GROMACS .gro file of C-alpha atoms in nm:
model
  432
    1UNK     CA    1  -1.898  -1.361   4.216
    2UNK     CA    2  -1.896  -1.363   3.876
    3UNK     CA    3  -2.347  -1.350   3.963
    4UNK     CA    4  -2.263  -1.120   4.191
    5UNK     CA    5  -2.103  -0.885   3.962
    6UNK     CA    6  -2.392  -0.942   3.734
    7UNK     CA    7  -2.663  -0.903   3.982
    8UNK     CA    8  -2.517  -0.554   4.055
    9UNK     CA    9  -2.523  -0.439   3.736
   10UNK     CA   10  -2.778  -0.529   3.644
   11UNK     CA   11  -2.987  -0.421   3.980
   12UNK     CA   12  -2.735  -0.118   4.121
   13UNK     CA   13  -2.594   0.041   3.781
   14UNK     CA   14  -2.895   0.145   3.658
   15UNK     CA   15  -3.025   0.308   4.025
   16UNK     CA   16  -2.720   0.492   4.093
   17UNK     CA   17  -2.665   0.597   3.763
   18UNK     CA   18  -3.034   0.775   3.741
   19UNK     CA   19  -2.985   0.915   4.072
   20UNK     CA   20  -2.666   1.092   3.994
   21UNK     CA   21  -2.820   1.276   3.725
   22UNK     CA   22  -3.181   1.358   3.903
   23UNK     CA   23  -3.125   1.708   3.834
   24UNK     CA   24  -3.179   1.873   4.162
   25UNK     CA   25  -2.944   1.555   4.365
   26UNK     CA   26  -2.673   1.655   4.030
   27UNK     CA   27  -2.732   2.042   4.132
   28UNK     CA   28  -2.736   2.018   4.461
   29UNK     CA   29  -2.381   1.823   4.473
   30UNK     CA   30  -2.194   2.111   4.220
   31UNK     CA   31  -2.318   2.350   4.405
   32UNK     CA   32  -2.163   2.210   4.706
   33UNK     CA   33  -1.856   2.163   4.571
   34UNK     CA   34  -1.844   2.505   4.402
   35UNK     CA   35  -1.861   2.548   4.849
   36UNK     CA   36  -1.578   2.402   4.938
   37UNK     CA   37  -1.341   2.701   4.806
   38UNK     CA   38  -1.509   2.905   5.041
   39UNK     CA   39  -1.520   2.623   5.331
   40UNK     CA   40  -1.031   2.597   5.272
   41UNK     CA   41  -1.015   3.050   5.272
   42UNK     CA   42  -1.248   3.023   5.525
   43UNK     CA   43  -1.024   2.673   5.702
   44UNK     CA   44  -0.764   2.852   5.658
   45UNK     CA   45  -0.822   3.204   5.838
   46UNK     CA   46  -0.927   3.011   6.139
   47UNK     CA   47  -0.539   2.803   6.107
   48UNK     CA   48  -0.404   3.153   6.118
   49UNK     CA   49  -0.616   3.230   6.415
   50UNK     CA   50  -0.543   2.945   6.551
   51UNK     CA   51  -0.193   2.959   6.576
   52UNK     CA   52  -0.132   3.181   6.923
   53UNK     CA   53  -0.197   2.839   7.093
   54UNK     CA   54   0.076   2.701   6.951
   55UNK     CA   55   0.311   2.973   7.242
   56UNK     CA   56   0.289   2.907   7.618
   57UNK     CA   57   0.055   3.134   7.840
   58UNK     CA   58   0.196   3.496   7.886
   59UNK     CA   59   0.432   3.522   7.556
   60UNK     CA   60   0.383   3.811   7.359
   61UNK     CA   61   0.235   3.628   7.074
   62UNK     CA   62   0.050   3.460   7.310
   63UNK     CA   63  -0.102   3.774   7.422
   64UNK     CA   64  -0.131   3.953   7.044
   65UNK     CA   65  -0.297   3.668   6.967
   66UNK     CA   66  -0.539   3.712   7.253
   67UNK     CA   67  -0.546   4.050   7.263
   68UNK     CA   68  -0.671   4.074   6.840
   69UNK     CA   69  -0.885   3.719   6.825
   70UNK     CA   70  -1.125   3.891   6.725
   71UNK     CA   71  -0.987   4.067   6.422
   72UNK     CA   72  -0.839   3.780   6.378
   73UNK     CA   73  -1.122   3.618   6.385
   74UNK     CA   74  -1.388   3.846   6.118
   75UNK     CA   75  -1.200   3.632   5.785
   76UNK     CA   76  -1.430   3.314   5.931
   77UNK     CA   77  -1.660   3.471   6.044
   78UNK     CA   78  -1.742   3.589   5.733
   79UNK     CA   79  -1.672   3.278   5.509
   80UNK     CA   80  -1.836   2.984   5.775
   81UNK     CA   81  -2.020   3.283   5.903
   82UNK     CA   82  -2.272   3.313   5.572
   83UNK     CA   83  -2.236   2.998   5.459
   84UNK     CA   84  -2.592   2.955   5.388
   85UNK     CA   85  -2.526   3.263   5.175
   86UNK     CA   86  -2.273   3.043   4.962
   87UNK     CA   87  -2.456   2.760   4.891
   88UNK     CA   88  -2.766   2.913   4.798
   89UNK     CA   89  -2.579   3.143   4.548
   90UNK     CA   90  -2.390   2.794   4.384
   91UNK     CA   91  -2.702   2.587   4.380
   92UNK     CA   92  -2.824   2.853   4.191
   93UNK     CA   93  -2.597   2.918   3.993
   94UNK     CA   94  -2.582   2.585   3.875
   95UNK     CA   95  -2.989   2.440   3.881
   96UNK     CA   96  -3.025   2.785   3.709
   97UNK     CA   97  -2.743   2.584   3.404
   98UNK     CA   98  -2.965   2.305   3.449
   99UNK     CA   99  -3.311   2.358   3.354
  100UNK     CA  100  -3.194   2.715   3.199
  101UNK     CA  101  -3.407   2.963   3.285
  102UNK     CA  102  -3.259   3.348   3.372
  103UNK     CA  103  -2.893   3.339   3.608
  104UNK     CA  104  -2.853   3.631   3.765
  105UNK     CA  105  -3.249   3.660   3.849
  106UNK     CA  106  -3.180   3.265   4.000
  107UNK     CA  107  -2.911   3.366   4.228
  108UNK     CA  108  -3.095   3.696   4.377
  109UNK     CA  109  -3.394   3.558   4.429
  110UNK     CA  110  -3.214   3.229   4.647
  111UNK     CA  111  -3.043   3.505   4.828
  112UNK     CA  112  -3.373   3.698   4.902
  113UNK     CA  113  -3.560   3.317   5.064
  114UNK     CA  114  -3.204   3.267   5.179
  115UNK     CA  115  -3.230   3.573   5.391
  116UNK     CA  116  -3.603   3.542   5.479
  117UNK     CA  117  -3.530   3.209   5.565
  118UNK     CA  118  -3.259   3.202   5.798
  119UNK     CA  119  -3.325   3.520   5.989
  120UNK     CA  120  -3.553   3.702   6.187
  121UNK     CA  121  -3.559   4.131   6.353
  122UNK     CA  122  -3.545   4.104   6.790
  123UNK     CA  123  -3.633   4.482   6.833
  124UNK     CA  124  -3.565   4.552   6.569
  125UNK     CA  125  -3.259   4.396   6.513
  126UNK     CA  126  -3.184   4.218   6.317
  127UNK     CA  127  -3.022   3.867   6.431
  128UNK     CA  128  -2.834   3.680   6.060
  129UNK     CA  129  -2.678   3.382   6.328
  130UNK     CA  130  -2.847   3.120   6.173
  131UNK     CA  131  -2.713   3.179   5.812
  132UNK     CA  132  -2.398   3.026   5.889
  133UNK     CA  133  -2.369   2.601   5.806
  134UNK     CA  134  -2.685   2.610   6.015
  135UNK     CA  135  -2.902   2.740   5.740
  136UNK     CA  136  -2.700   2.514   5.479
  137UNK     CA  137  -3.061   2.303   5.442
  138UNK     CA  138  -3.323   2.590   5.391
  139UNK     CA  139  -3.092   2.751   5.155
  140UNK     CA  140  -3.039   2.487   4.993
  141UNK     CA  141  -3.446   2.405   4.950
  142UNK     CA  142  -3.525   2.774   4.959
  143UNK     CA  143  -3.303   2.802   4.634
  144UNK     CA  144  -3.366   2.542   4.420
  145UNK     CA  145  -3.769   2.604   4.515
  146UNK     CA  146  -3.652   2.977   4.359
  147UNK     CA  147  -3.463   2.867   4.065
  148UNK     CA  148  -3.745   2.620   4.008
  149UNK     CA  149  -4.085   2.897   4.028
  150UNK     CA  150  -3.860   3.075   3.827
  151UNK     CA  151  -3.849   2.870   3.553
  152UNK     CA  152  -4.205   2.770   3.569
  153UNK     CA  153  -4.373   3.143   3.522
  154UNK     CA  154  -4.169   3.166   3.271
  155UNK     CA  155  -4.216   2.937   3.062
  156UNK     CA  156  -4.627   2.956   3.174
  157UNK     CA  157  -4.562   3.281   3.017
  158UNK     CA  158  -4.667   3.393   3.372
  159UNK     CA  159  -4.386   3.784   3.315
  160UNK     CA  160  -4.406   4.128   3.198
  161UNK     CA  161  -4.229   4.046   2.831
  162UNK     CA  162  -4.158   4.418   2.729
  163UNK     CA  163  -4.026   4.407   2.305
  164UNK     CA  164  -3.749   4.550   2.139
  165UNK     CA  165  -3.576   4.587   2.491
  166UNK     CA  166  -3.217   4.455   2.587
  167UNK     CA  167  -3.212   4.128   2.682
  168UNK     CA  168  -3.075   4.194   3.012
  169UNK     CA  169  -3.328   4.487   3.050
  170UNK     CA  170  -3.675   4.268   2.914
  171UNK     CA  171  -3.474   3.952   3.171
  172UNK     CA  172  -3.487   4.209   3.457
  173UNK     CA  173  -3.953   4.244   3.385
  174UNK     CA  174  -3.978   3.902   3.266
  175UNK     CA  175  -3.841   3.801   3.659
  176UNK     CA  176  -4.022   4.074   3.824
  177UNK     CA  177  -4.360   3.802   3.902
  178UNK     CA  178  -4.235   3.515   3.952
  179UNK     CA  179  -3.995   3.752   4.224
  180UNK     CA  180  -4.208   3.905   4.416
  181UNK     CA  181  -4.388   3.519   4.422
  182UNK     CA  182  -4.119   3.383   4.560
  183UNK     CA  183  -4.072   3.746   4.750
  184UNK     CA  184  -4.411   3.758   4.914
  185UNK     CA  185  -4.422   3.336   4.953
  186UNK     CA  186  -4.109   3.293   5.178
  187UNK     CA  187  -4.226   3.612   5.385
  188UNK     CA  188  -4.568   3.443   5.446
  189UNK     CA  189  -4.426   3.106   5.498
  190UNK     CA  190  -4.161   3.269   5.764
  191UNK     CA  191  -4.451   3.441   5.962
  192UNK     CA  192  -4.673   3.122   5.970
  193UNK     CA  193  -4.346   2.912   6.123
  194UNK     CA  194  -4.246   3.188   6.353
  195UNK     CA  195  -4.634   3.212   6.464
  196UNK     CA  196  -4.686   2.882   6.515
  197UNK     CA  197  -4.318   2.796   6.704
  198UNK     CA  198  -4.349   3.082   6.950
  199UNK     CA  199  -4.104   3.325   6.741
  200UNK     CA  200  -3.916   3.057   6.626
  201UNK     CA  201  -3.763   3.103   6.263
  202UNK     CA  202  -3.727   2.765   6.055
  203UNK     CA  203  -3.357   2.617   6.047
  204UNK     CA  204  -3.439   2.706   6.476
  205UNK     CA  205  -3.763   2.474   6.444
  206UNK     CA  206  -3.577   2.219   6.206
  207UNK     CA  207  -3.287   2.158   6.466
  208UNK     CA  208  -3.480   2.061   6.758
  209UNK     CA  209  -3.710   1.868   6.559
  210UNK     CA  210  -3.425   1.741   6.313
  211UNK     CA  211  -3.178   1.663   6.563
  212UNK     CA  212  -3.154   1.277   6.681
  213UNK     CA  213  -3.228   1.242   6.246
  214UNK     CA  214  -2.972   1.492   6.244
  215UNK     CA  215  -2.659   1.366   6.470
  216UNK     CA  216  -2.828   1.018   6.296
  217UNK     CA  217  -2.530   1.108   6.048
  218UNK     CA  218  -2.163   1.037   6.303
  219UNK     CA  219  -2.289   0.684   6.372
  220UNK     CA  220  -2.040   0.481   6.318
  221UNK     CA  221  -2.352   0.281   6.187
  222UNK     CA  222  -2.357   0.494   5.948
  223UNK     CA  223  -1.953   0.552   5.847
  224UNK     CA  224  -1.967   0.209   5.749
  225UNK     CA  225  -2.323   0.177   5.545
  226UNK     CA  226  -2.218   0.536   5.351
  227UNK     CA  227  -1.860   0.395   5.285
  228UNK     CA  228  -1.931   0.032   5.191
  229UNK     CA  229  -2.198   0.265   4.924
  230UNK     CA  230  -1.947   0.448   4.724
  231UNK     CA  231  -1.717   0.099   4.727
  232UNK     CA  232  -1.989  -0.091   4.620
  233UNK     CA  233  -2.042   0.174   4.339
  234UNK     CA  234  -1.686   0.253   4.235
  235UNK     CA  235  -1.704  -0.123   4.158
  236UNK     CA  236  -1.953  -0.070   3.906
  237UNK     CA  237  -1.720   0.124   3.755
  238UNK     CA  238  -1.895   0.455   3.902
  239UNK     CA  239  -1.808   0.765   4.082
  240UNK     CA  240  -1.988   0.667   4.405
  241UNK     CA  241  -1.808   0.999   4.615
  242UNK     CA  242  -1.989   1.121   4.293
  243UNK     CA  243  -2.276   0.984   4.434
  244UNK     CA  244  -2.297   1.058   4.777
  245UNK     CA  245  -2.199   1.310   4.788
  246UNK     CA  246  -2.450   1.561   4.726
  247UNK     CA  247  -2.668   1.406   4.958
  248UNK     CA  248  -2.378   1.347   5.250
  249UNK     CA  249  -2.197   1.639   5.171
  250UNK     CA  250  -2.491   1.892   5.333
  251UNK     CA  251  -2.458   1.663   5.666
  252UNK     CA  252  -2.128   1.661   5.646
  253UNK     CA  253  -2.028   2.097   5.611
  254UNK     CA  254  -2.285   2.137   5.873
  255UNK     CA  255  -2.074   1.888   6.090
  256UNK     CA  256  -1.737   2.097   5.948
  257UNK     CA  257  -1.945   2.462   6.053
  258UNK     CA  258  -1.948   2.267   6.413
  259UNK     CA  259  -1.618   2.184   6.449
  260UNK     CA  260  -1.487   2.471   6.337
  261UNK     CA  261  -1.679   2.717   6.556
  262UNK     CA  262  -1.556   2.509   6.832
  263UNK     CA  263  -1.271   2.451   6.790
  264UNK     CA  264  -1.315   2.904   6.765
  265UNK     CA  265  -1.380   2.915   7.104
  266UNK     CA  266  -1.157   2.618   7.261
  267UNK     CA  267  -1.448   2.376   7.353
  268UNK     CA  268  -1.461   2.031   7.265
  269UNK     CA  269  -1.508   1.938   6.875
  270UNK     CA  270  -1.907   1.727   6.872
  271UNK     CA  271  -1.810   1.568   6.502
  272UNK     CA  272  -1.595   1.338   6.368
  273UNK     CA  273  -1.782   1.350   6.008
  274UNK     CA  274  -1.703   1.660   5.870
  275UNK     CA  275  -1.516   1.679   5.457
  276UNK     CA  276  -1.213   1.593   5.580
  277UNK     CA  277  -1.253   1.252   5.758
  278UNK     CA  278  -1.389   1.148   5.459
  279UNK     CA  279  -1.141   1.277   5.201
  280UNK     CA  280  -0.763   1.222   5.450
  281UNK     CA  281  -0.921   0.936   5.632
  282UNK     CA  282  -1.214   0.719   5.529
  283UNK     CA  283  -1.067   0.798   5.200
  284UNK     CA  284  -0.672   0.856   5.318
  285UNK     CA  285  -0.471   0.803   4.883
  286UNK     CA  286  -0.829   0.807   4.735
  287UNK     CA  287  -1.200   0.587   4.832
  288UNK     CA  288  -1.087   0.231   4.915
  289UNK     CA  289  -0.779   0.375   5.044
  290UNK     CA  290  -0.665   0.245   4.726
  291UNK     CA  291  -0.281   0.449   4.792
  292UNK     CA  292  -0.183   0.144   4.941
  293UNK     CA  293  -0.257  -0.121   4.615
  294UNK     CA  294  -0.070   0.248   4.429
  295UNK     CA  295   0.210   0.108   4.623
  296UNK     CA  296   0.179  -0.301   4.629
  297UNK     CA  297   0.129  -0.200   4.235
  298UNK     CA  298   0.460  -0.115   4.297
  299UNK     CA  299   0.643  -0.388   4.414
  300UNK     CA  300   0.529  -0.574   4.189
  301UNK     CA  301   0.613  -0.828   4.002
  302UNK     CA  302   0.384  -0.752   3.675
  303UNK     CA  303   0.488  -0.489   3.449
  304UNK     CA  304   0.172  -0.442   3.348
  305UNK     CA  305   0.028  -0.385   3.677
  306UNK     CA  306   0.380  -0.159   3.804
  307UNK     CA  307   0.304   0.051   3.457
  308UNK     CA  308  -0.005   0.099   3.643
  309UNK     CA  309   0.130   0.146   4.050
  310UNK     CA  310   0.366   0.470   3.886
  311UNK     CA  311   0.137   0.540   3.713
  312UNK     CA  312  -0.084   0.584   3.995
  313UNK     CA  313   0.112   0.739   4.309
  314UNK     CA  314   0.144   1.097   4.142
  315UNK     CA  315  -0.270   1.092   4.209
  316UNK     CA  316  -0.245   0.919   4.465
  317UNK     CA  317  -0.067   1.212   4.710
  318UNK     CA  318  -0.384   1.426   4.623
  319UNK     CA  319  -0.680   1.134   4.744
  320UNK     CA  320  -0.722   1.104   4.333
  321UNK     CA  321  -0.856   0.702   4.274
  322UNK     CA  322  -0.942   0.694   3.916
  323UNK     CA  323  -0.635   0.546   3.768
  324UNK     CA  324  -0.626   0.288   3.970
  325UNK     CA  325  -0.941   0.208   3.988
  326UNK     CA  326  -1.004   0.244   3.636
  327UNK     CA  327  -0.622   0.148   3.595
  328UNK     CA  328  -0.603  -0.261   3.801
  329UNK     CA  329  -0.876  -0.240   3.751
  330UNK     CA  330  -1.030  -0.225   4.077
  331UNK     CA  331  -1.382  -0.213   3.926
  332UNK     CA  332  -1.540  -0.575   3.862
  333UNK     CA  333  -1.201  -0.725   3.972
  334UNK     CA  334  -1.311  -1.060   4.150
  335UNK     CA  335  -0.995  -1.061   4.249
  336UNK     CA  336  -1.021  -0.675   4.496
  337UNK     CA  337  -1.390  -0.714   4.556
  338UNK     CA  338  -1.395  -0.804   4.897
  339UNK     CA  339  -1.100  -0.586   5.011
  340UNK     CA  340  -1.306  -0.353   4.836
  341UNK     CA  341  -1.611  -0.318   4.971
  342UNK     CA  342  -1.577  -0.454   5.313
  343UNK     CA  343  -1.278  -0.400   5.439
  344UNK     CA  344  -1.165   0.015   5.378
  345UNK     CA  345  -1.621   0.059   5.592
  346UNK     CA  346  -1.401  -0.143   5.848
  347UNK     CA  347  -1.090   0.023   5.876
  348UNK     CA  348  -1.382   0.397   5.809
  349UNK     CA  349  -1.555   0.291   6.110
  350UNK     CA  350  -1.207   0.205   6.324
  351UNK     CA  351  -1.141   0.530   6.294
  352UNK     CA  352  -1.504   0.699   6.362
  353UNK     CA  353  -1.432   0.499   6.710
  354UNK     CA  354  -1.049   0.638   6.719
  355UNK     CA  355  -1.165   1.068   6.722
  356UNK     CA  356  -1.483   0.963   6.834
  357UNK     CA  357  -1.275   0.857   7.186
  358UNK     CA  358  -1.062   1.177   7.189
  359UNK     CA  359  -0.712   1.001   7.046
  360UNK     CA  360  -0.719   1.212   6.763
  361UNK     CA  361  -0.856   1.550   6.710
  362UNK     CA  362  -1.175   1.519   6.445
  363UNK     CA  363  -1.117   1.770   6.190
  364UNK     CA  364  -1.187   2.126   6.242
  365UNK     CA  365  -1.108   2.234   5.940
  366UNK     CA  366  -1.138   2.139   5.585
  367UNK     CA  367  -0.776   2.152   5.340
  368UNK     CA  368  -0.885   2.004   5.023
  369UNK     CA  369  -0.580   1.986   4.752
  370UNK     CA  370  -0.355   1.934   4.981
  371UNK     CA  371  -0.100   1.662   5.017
  372UNK     CA  372  -0.176   1.393   5.229
  373UNK     CA  373  -0.006   1.399   5.560
  374UNK     CA  374  -0.033   1.787   5.536
  375UNK     CA  375  -0.380   1.756   5.430
  376UNK     CA  376  -0.399   1.480   5.791
  377UNK     CA  377  -0.180   1.747   6.019
  378UNK     CA  378  -0.379   2.080   5.940
  379UNK     CA  379  -0.754   1.938   5.894
  380UNK     CA  380  -0.761   1.840   6.295
  381UNK     CA  381  -0.424   1.989   6.294
  382UNK     CA  382  -0.328   1.738   6.538
  383UNK     CA  383  -0.037   1.583   6.481
  384UNK     CA  384  -0.180   1.244   6.555
  385UNK     CA  385  -0.341   1.311   6.312
  386UNK     CA  386  -0.113   1.185   6.152
  387UNK     CA  387  -0.014   0.877   6.319
  388UNK     CA  388  -0.326   0.748   6.307
  389UNK     CA  389  -0.363   0.779   5.879
  390UNK     CA  390   0.013   0.615   5.839
  391UNK     CA  391  -0.149   0.337   6.050
  392UNK     CA  392  -0.388   0.340   5.845
  393UNK     CA  393  -0.273   0.239   5.583
  394UNK     CA  394  -0.072  -0.001   5.675
  395UNK     CA  395  -0.360  -0.159   5.771
  396UNK     CA  396  -0.523  -0.179   5.397
  397UNK     CA  397  -0.158  -0.266   5.299
  398UNK     CA  398  -0.178  -0.545   5.511
  399UNK     CA  399  -0.572  -0.632   5.418
  400UNK     CA  400  -0.570  -0.647   5.057
  401UNK     CA  401  -0.177  -0.784   5.033
  402UNK     CA  402  -0.355  -1.138   4.985
  403UNK     CA  403  -0.609  -1.084   4.762
  404UNK     CA  404  -0.349  -0.848   4.539
  405UNK     CA  405  -0.155  -1.186   4.558
  406UNK     CA  406  -0.358  -1.420   4.421
  407UNK     CA  407  -0.458  -1.130   4.134
  408UNK     CA  408  -0.046  -1.065   4.053
  409UNK     CA  409  -0.032  -1.413   4.005
  410UNK     CA  410  -0.364  -1.459   3.770
  411UNK     CA  411  -0.175  -1.153   3.526
  412UNK     CA  412   0.159  -1.260   3.605
  413UNK     CA  413   0.014  -1.608   3.495
  414UNK     CA  414  -0.126  -1.392   3.186
  415UNK     CA  415   0.137  -1.215   3.066
  416UNK     CA  416   0.398  -1.524   2.990
  417UNK     CA  417   0.115  -1.643   2.781
  418UNK     CA  418   0.139  -1.430   2.598
  419UNK     CA  419   0.562  -1.341   2.632
  420UNK     CA  420   0.569  -1.740   2.514
  421UNK     CA  421   0.290  -1.646   2.270
  422UNK     CA  422   0.540  -1.356   2.105
  423UNK     CA  423   0.841  -1.500   2.124
  424UNK     CA  424   0.718  -1.851   1.890
  425UNK     CA  425   0.599  -1.646   1.629
  426UNK     CA  426   0.900  -1.437   1.599
  427UNK     CA  427   1.125  -1.746   1.532
  428UNK     CA  428   0.847  -1.811   1.273
  429UNK     CA  429   1.117  -1.595   1.145
  430UNK     CA  430   0.867  -1.478   0.875
  431UNK     CA  431   0.883  -1.235   0.663
  432UNK     CA  432   0.654  -1.132   0.368
   0.00000   0.00000   0.00000
């Protein structure tokens, strides 16, 4: 085990740290995290608009929701329906701050690219349907490229510089040439793609070309691998969620958009691996289902472990795992390596099958920051999700129990040795 931990620390930690610090991955991660507020707002409006489904046909409340469905769905359409635009704002903002270029003009350039590449004119009408989750990847790549182009022109002094102007006005003139280049480049790219694909814009073409690849992440194999890597990173002291989220979240966000739209239209839910599947099922009570260890710690005979369990209880309710991961600790703890790194992916994969076969409705909304159990229900609008979460917690407790008891025994032994030394020192009755 010691050789294995040394191997991981030597080979995995530098790679993981380098990936997490990459400027593009960092901007995507921070931008997508900032997008959660929009997802939460849209999700709760979808919950409100779906309340009518709880009432039987023919009732006044049911008829009200049916008659006003379009109006009630407006908040959802203005959040999830324009997700690519919000994504362009959040990612360009974070990337502009990171590479130190004008933030406002970076945001404008990113929105411009996103609108040009994700829309088209059909018989004189602007088609905007791909500004939803289907346009996310174009928004991400377009935003990064727009900000990088702006930064390149500024660094190479390919700009209009007029001395004596106020800073904001000077920055505006400075951004004219790069923004014209970005605008023309985006238009030419869109025209080229439409001519090559018979009228398809980039997200339409990518949807057809990459459908197998996009769907491949919503599989039991992908769930196991992603969960395994996350736990492995956590075990060596790195935030596995933060490292992987930049790559995974764009996919899961797209799945969430498809799930929400399907639910709003009364259709079958197409995906399982939405963000809240990761947050409240795969990572129920925290990455690694650490709530099981919190419960075991609270009941521990060790004073040290019990104290960590009590301190970690409230964070557990909000799926925050750091107090127990670093406080128990879990990272670099040979006793907990097997259940944490290998057991968690197994439980995650089992849950995927539970959703996939229809025993529980997959997540349809994002309810980040909501306490456990309530979040499980609200994210799926299915009471069976609460039962599933409780079963997962019980299974995790059973999984961790034998390994936890071995660890507890070693800590109790250390505490006993310390207590004996303290008692022997006290018996000396030294007085200096």
